Coordinates of C-alpha atoms in Angstrom, one line a residue:
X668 CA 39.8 55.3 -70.3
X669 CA 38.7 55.5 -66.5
X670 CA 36.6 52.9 -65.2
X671 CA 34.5 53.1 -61.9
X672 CA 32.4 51.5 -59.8
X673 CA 30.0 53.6 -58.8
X674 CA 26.4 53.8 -56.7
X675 CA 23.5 56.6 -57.9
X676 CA 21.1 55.1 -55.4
X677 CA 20.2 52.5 -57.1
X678 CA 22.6 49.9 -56.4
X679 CA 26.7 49.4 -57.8
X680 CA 26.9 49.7 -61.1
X681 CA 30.0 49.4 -63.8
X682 CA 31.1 52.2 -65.1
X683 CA 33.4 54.8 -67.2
X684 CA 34.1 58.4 -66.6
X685 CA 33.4 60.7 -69.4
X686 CA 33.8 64.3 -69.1
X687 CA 33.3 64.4 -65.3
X688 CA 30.3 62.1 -65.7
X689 CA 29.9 58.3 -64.3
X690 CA 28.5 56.6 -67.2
X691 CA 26.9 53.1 -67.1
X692 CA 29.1 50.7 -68.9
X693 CA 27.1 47.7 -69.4
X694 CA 24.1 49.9 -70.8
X695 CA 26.7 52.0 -73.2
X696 CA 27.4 48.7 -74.7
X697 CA 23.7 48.4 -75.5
X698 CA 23.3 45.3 -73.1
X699 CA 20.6 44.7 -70.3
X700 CA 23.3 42.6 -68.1
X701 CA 24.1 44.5 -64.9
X702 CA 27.2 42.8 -64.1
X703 CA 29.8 43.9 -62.0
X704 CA 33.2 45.6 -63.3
X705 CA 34.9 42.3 -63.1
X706 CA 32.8 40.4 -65.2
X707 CA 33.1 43.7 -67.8
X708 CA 36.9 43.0 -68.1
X709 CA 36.4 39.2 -67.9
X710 CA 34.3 38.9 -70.7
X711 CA 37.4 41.2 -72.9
X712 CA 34.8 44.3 -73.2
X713 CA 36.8 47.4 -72.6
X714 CA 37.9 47.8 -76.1
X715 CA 34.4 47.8 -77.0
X716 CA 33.5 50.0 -74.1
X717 CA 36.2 52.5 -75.6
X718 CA 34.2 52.5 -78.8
X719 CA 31.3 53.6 -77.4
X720 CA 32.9 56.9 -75.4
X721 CA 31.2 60.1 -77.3
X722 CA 27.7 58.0 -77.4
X723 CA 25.0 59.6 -75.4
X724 CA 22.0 57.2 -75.1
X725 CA 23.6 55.5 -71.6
X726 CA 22.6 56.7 -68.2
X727 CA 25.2 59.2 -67.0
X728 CA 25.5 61.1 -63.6
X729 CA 27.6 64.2 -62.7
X730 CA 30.6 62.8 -60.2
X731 CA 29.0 65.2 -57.1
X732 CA 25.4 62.5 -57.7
X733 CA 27.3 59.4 -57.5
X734 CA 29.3 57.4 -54.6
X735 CA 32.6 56.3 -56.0
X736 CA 33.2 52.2 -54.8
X737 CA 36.4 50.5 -55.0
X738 CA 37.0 49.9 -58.6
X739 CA 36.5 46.1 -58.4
X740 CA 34.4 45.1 -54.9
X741 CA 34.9 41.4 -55.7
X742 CA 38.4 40.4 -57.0
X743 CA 39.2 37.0 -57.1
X744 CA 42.5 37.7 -55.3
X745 CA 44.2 40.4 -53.6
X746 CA 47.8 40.3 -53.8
X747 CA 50.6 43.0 -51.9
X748 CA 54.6 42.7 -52.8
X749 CA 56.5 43.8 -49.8
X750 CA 59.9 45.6 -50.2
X751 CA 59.9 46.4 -53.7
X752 CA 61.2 49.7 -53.9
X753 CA 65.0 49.9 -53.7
X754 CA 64.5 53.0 -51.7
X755 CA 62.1 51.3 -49.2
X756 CA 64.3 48.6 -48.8
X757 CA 67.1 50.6 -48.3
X758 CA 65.2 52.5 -45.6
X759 CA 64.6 49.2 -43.4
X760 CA 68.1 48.1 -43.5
X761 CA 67.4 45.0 -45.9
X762 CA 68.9 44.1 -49.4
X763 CA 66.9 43.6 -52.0
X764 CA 65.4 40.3 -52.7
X765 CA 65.9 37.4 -54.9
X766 CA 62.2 36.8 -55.0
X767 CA 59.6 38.6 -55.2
X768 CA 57.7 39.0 -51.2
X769 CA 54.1 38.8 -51.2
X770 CA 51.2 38.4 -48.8
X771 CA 47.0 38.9 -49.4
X772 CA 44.5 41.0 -48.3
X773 CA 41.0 39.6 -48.8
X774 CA 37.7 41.8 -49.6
X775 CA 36.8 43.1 -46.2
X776 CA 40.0 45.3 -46.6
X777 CA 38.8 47.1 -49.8
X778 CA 37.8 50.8 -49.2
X779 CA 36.6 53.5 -51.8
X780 CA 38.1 56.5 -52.3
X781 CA 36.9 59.5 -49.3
X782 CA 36.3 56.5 -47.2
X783 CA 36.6 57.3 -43.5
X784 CA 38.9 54.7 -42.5
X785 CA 38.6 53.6 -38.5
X786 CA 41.7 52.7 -36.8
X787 CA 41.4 48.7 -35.5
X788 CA 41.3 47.6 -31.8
X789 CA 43.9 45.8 -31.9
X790 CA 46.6 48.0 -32.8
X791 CA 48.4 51.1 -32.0
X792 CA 50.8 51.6 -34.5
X793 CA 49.0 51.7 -38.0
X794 CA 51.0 53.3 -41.1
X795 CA 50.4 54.3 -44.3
X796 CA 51.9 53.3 -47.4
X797 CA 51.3 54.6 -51.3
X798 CA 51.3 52.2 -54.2
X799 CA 50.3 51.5 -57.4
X800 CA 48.4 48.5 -58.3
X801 CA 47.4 47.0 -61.7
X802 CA 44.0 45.0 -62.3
X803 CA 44.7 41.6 -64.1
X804 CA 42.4 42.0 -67.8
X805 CA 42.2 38.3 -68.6
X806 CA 43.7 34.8 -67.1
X807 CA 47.3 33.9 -66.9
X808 CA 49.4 31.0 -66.5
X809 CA 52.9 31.1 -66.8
X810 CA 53.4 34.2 -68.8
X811 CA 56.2 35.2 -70.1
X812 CA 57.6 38.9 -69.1
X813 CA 57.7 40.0 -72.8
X814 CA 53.8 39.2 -72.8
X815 CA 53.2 39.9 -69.5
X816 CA 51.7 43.6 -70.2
X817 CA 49.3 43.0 -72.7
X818 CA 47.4 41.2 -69.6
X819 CA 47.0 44.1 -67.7
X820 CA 43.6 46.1 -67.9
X821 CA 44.8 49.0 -65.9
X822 CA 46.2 50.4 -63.0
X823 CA 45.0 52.5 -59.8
X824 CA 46.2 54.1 -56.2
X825 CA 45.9 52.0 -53.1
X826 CA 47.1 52.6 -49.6
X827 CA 48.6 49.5 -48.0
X828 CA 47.5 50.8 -44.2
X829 CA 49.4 48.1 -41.8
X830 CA 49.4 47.9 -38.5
X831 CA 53.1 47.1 -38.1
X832 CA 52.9 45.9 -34.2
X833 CA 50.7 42.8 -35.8
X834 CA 52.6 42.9 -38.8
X835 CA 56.0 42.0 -36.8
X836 CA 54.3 40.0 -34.1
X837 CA 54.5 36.6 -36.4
X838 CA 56.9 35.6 -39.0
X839 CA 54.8 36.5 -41.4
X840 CA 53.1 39.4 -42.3
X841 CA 49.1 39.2 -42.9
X842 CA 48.2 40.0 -38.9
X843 CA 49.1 43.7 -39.3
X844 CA 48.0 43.9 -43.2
X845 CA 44.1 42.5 -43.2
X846 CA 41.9 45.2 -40.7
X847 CA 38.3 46.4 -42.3
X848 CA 39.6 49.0 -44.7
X849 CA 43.1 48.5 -44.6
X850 CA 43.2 49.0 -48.7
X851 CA 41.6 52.2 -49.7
X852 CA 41.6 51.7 -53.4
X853 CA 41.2 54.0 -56.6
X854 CA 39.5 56.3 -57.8
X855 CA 39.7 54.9 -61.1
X856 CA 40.9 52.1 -62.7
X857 CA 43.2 53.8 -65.5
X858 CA 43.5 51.8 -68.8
X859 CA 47.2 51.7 -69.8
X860 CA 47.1 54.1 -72.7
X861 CA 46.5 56.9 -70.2
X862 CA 48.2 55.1 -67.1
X863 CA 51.3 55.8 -68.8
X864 CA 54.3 53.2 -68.9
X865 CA 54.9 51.0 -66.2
X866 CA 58.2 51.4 -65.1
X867 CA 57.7 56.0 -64.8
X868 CA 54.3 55.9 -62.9
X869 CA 54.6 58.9 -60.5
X870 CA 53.2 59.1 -57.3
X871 CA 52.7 61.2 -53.6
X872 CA 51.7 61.1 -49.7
X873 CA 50.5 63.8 -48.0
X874 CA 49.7 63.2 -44.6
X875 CA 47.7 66.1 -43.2
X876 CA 49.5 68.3 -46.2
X877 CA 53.0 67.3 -45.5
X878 CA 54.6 65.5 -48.0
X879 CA 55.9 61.8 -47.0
X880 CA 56.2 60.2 -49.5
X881 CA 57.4 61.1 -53.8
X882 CA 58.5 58.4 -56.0
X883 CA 58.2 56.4 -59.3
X884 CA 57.3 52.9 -60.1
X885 CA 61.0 53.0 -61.7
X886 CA 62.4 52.4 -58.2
X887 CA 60.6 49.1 -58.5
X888 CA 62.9 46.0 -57.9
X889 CA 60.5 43.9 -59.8
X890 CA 58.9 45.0 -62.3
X891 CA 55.2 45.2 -63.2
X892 CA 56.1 42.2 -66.3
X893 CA 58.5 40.7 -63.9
X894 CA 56.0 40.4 -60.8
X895 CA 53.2 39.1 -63.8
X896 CA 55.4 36.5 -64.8
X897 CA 56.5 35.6 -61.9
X898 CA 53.1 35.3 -60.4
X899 CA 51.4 33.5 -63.4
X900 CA 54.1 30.5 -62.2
X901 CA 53.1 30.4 -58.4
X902 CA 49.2 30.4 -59.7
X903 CA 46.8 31.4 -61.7
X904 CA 45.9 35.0 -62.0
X905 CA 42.7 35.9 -63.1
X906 CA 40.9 39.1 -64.5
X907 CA 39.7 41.5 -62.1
X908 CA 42.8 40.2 -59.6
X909 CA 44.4 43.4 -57.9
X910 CA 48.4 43.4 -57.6
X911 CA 49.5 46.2 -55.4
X912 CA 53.2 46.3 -56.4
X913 CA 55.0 47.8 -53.1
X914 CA 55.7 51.0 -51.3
X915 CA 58.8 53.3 -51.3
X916 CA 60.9 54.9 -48.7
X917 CA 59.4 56.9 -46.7
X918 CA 56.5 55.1 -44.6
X919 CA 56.1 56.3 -40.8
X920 CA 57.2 53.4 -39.2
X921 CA 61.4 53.7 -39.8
X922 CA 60.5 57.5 -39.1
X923 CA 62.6 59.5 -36.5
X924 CA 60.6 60.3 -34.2
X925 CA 57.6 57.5 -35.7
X926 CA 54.8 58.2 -37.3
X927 CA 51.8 56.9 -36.7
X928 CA 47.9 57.2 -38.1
X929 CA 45.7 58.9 -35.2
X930 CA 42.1 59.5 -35.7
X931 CA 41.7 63.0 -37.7
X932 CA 44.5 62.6 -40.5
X933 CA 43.8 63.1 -43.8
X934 CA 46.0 60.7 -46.9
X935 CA 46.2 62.0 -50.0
X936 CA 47.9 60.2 -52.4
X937 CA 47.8 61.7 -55.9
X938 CA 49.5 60.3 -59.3
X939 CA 49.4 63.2 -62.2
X940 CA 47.9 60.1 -63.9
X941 CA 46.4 58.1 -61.6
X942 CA 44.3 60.5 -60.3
X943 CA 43.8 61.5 -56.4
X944 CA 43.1 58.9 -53.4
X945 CA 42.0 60.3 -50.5
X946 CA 41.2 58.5 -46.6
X947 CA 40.1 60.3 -43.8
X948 CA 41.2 58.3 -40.4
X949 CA 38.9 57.6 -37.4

């Protein structure tokens, strides 16, 4: 199942897509509440969301009506690994590390998919990287890596852009990572039944149709159970928290000659199950 966010003119609304149609969640389930995507998976509804797919009483709209939103406007928490990829961290120079690295983005960074993404001010070396993230389904504490999966509620694109000369200004990261936009995110948040496993998640960069980056969540250094664990210990995670797990080699900045984002280029970044994210620069 594929859930959305989605605006028909009347305001966001939580939904699934059915057959090339947004349909809206909360009135499939037969309920009046218009709560947002978030509170859908907090309250443990998607199974009974699934049950009602085939149903046609719900308001539905044809994709081409409807403005796509990032999948969940108003997580909890945002939360970025850095150099886990073996590739990407072979490609900087760096061994791989103990821990897992990890900054935040907060809400203002969250972009839908076709957003039109404006370069910031303050930077002149912005860069794109391709991820995967998975959406938290319920709350965890200290979970353990064997049970670490079952609290996942799905997984979708996101584009880590970073401006890398505020990124390396500071000993840490957050300066070049936290611009308006900086996290176009979706289009769909893909339950794991269709998401496929964790570890052989697929995924491309085109920049302007040239391919950057092509690689597999089974490059990852930690895991997607590892980095659950291993975040449920540092804090609480709750449902509707995004995890974007890293990027792999390939990103403009270690480049020859570099390459950075100029107003004009088109992202793409496409998963054969994650569906097609795609950012316009301005």
């Amino acid at each position: 199942m594929r859930l959305v966010t989605y605006d028909a003119g009347d305001g966001e609304r939580a939904g699934m897509l059915v057959d090339g149609r947004a349909v809206d969640a909360w009135a499939a389930l037969g309920e009046p509440h218009r709560g947002s995507l978030r509170e859908l998976i907090a309250h443990g509804r998607i199974d009974d969301l699934r049950a009602r797919i085939g149903d046609t009483g719900a308001p539905s709209h044809p994709l081409s009506a409807v403005r796509l939103l990032p999948p969940i406007p108003d997580p909890d928490k945002i939360v970025c690994i850095g150099l886990n990829y073996r590739s990407h961290a072979a490609e900087a120079g760096i061994d791989p590390p103990d821990h897992p690295t990890f900054f935040a983005k907060f809400r203002n960074a969250l972009a839908p998919p076709d957003a039109t993404v404006p370069l910031p001010a303050a930077s002149e070396k912005v860069d794109y990287e391709a991820e995967v993230a998975f959406v938290m389904g319920r709350r965890c504490k200290d979970v353990d890596p064997d049970q670490a999966l079952d609290a996942i509620a799905g997984y979708m694109l996101l584009n880590d852009l970073s401006a890398r000369d505020l990124q390396f200004a500071t000993p840490q990261w957050m300066p070049g990572k936290v611009f308006d936009g900086s996290a176009p995110c979706g289009p769909a948040i893909v339950t794991p039944d269709e998401a496929g496993a964790p570890d052989s998640i697929s995924f491309t960069l085109d920049l302007n149709g040239e391919r950057m980056q092509d690689a597999s969540t089974s490059d990852l250094i930690f895991s997607v159970a590892e980095l659950v664990a291993r975040l449920s210990r540092w804090m609480t995670l709750e449902p509707g928290d995004i995890v974007s797990t890293g990027t792999p080699s390939g990103v403009g900045s270690v480049r020859d000659p570099r390459v950075w984002l100029k107003p004009g280029d088109e992202i793409v970044i496409s998963s054969p199950t994650l569906g097609e994210l795609r950012t316009l620069i301005a």
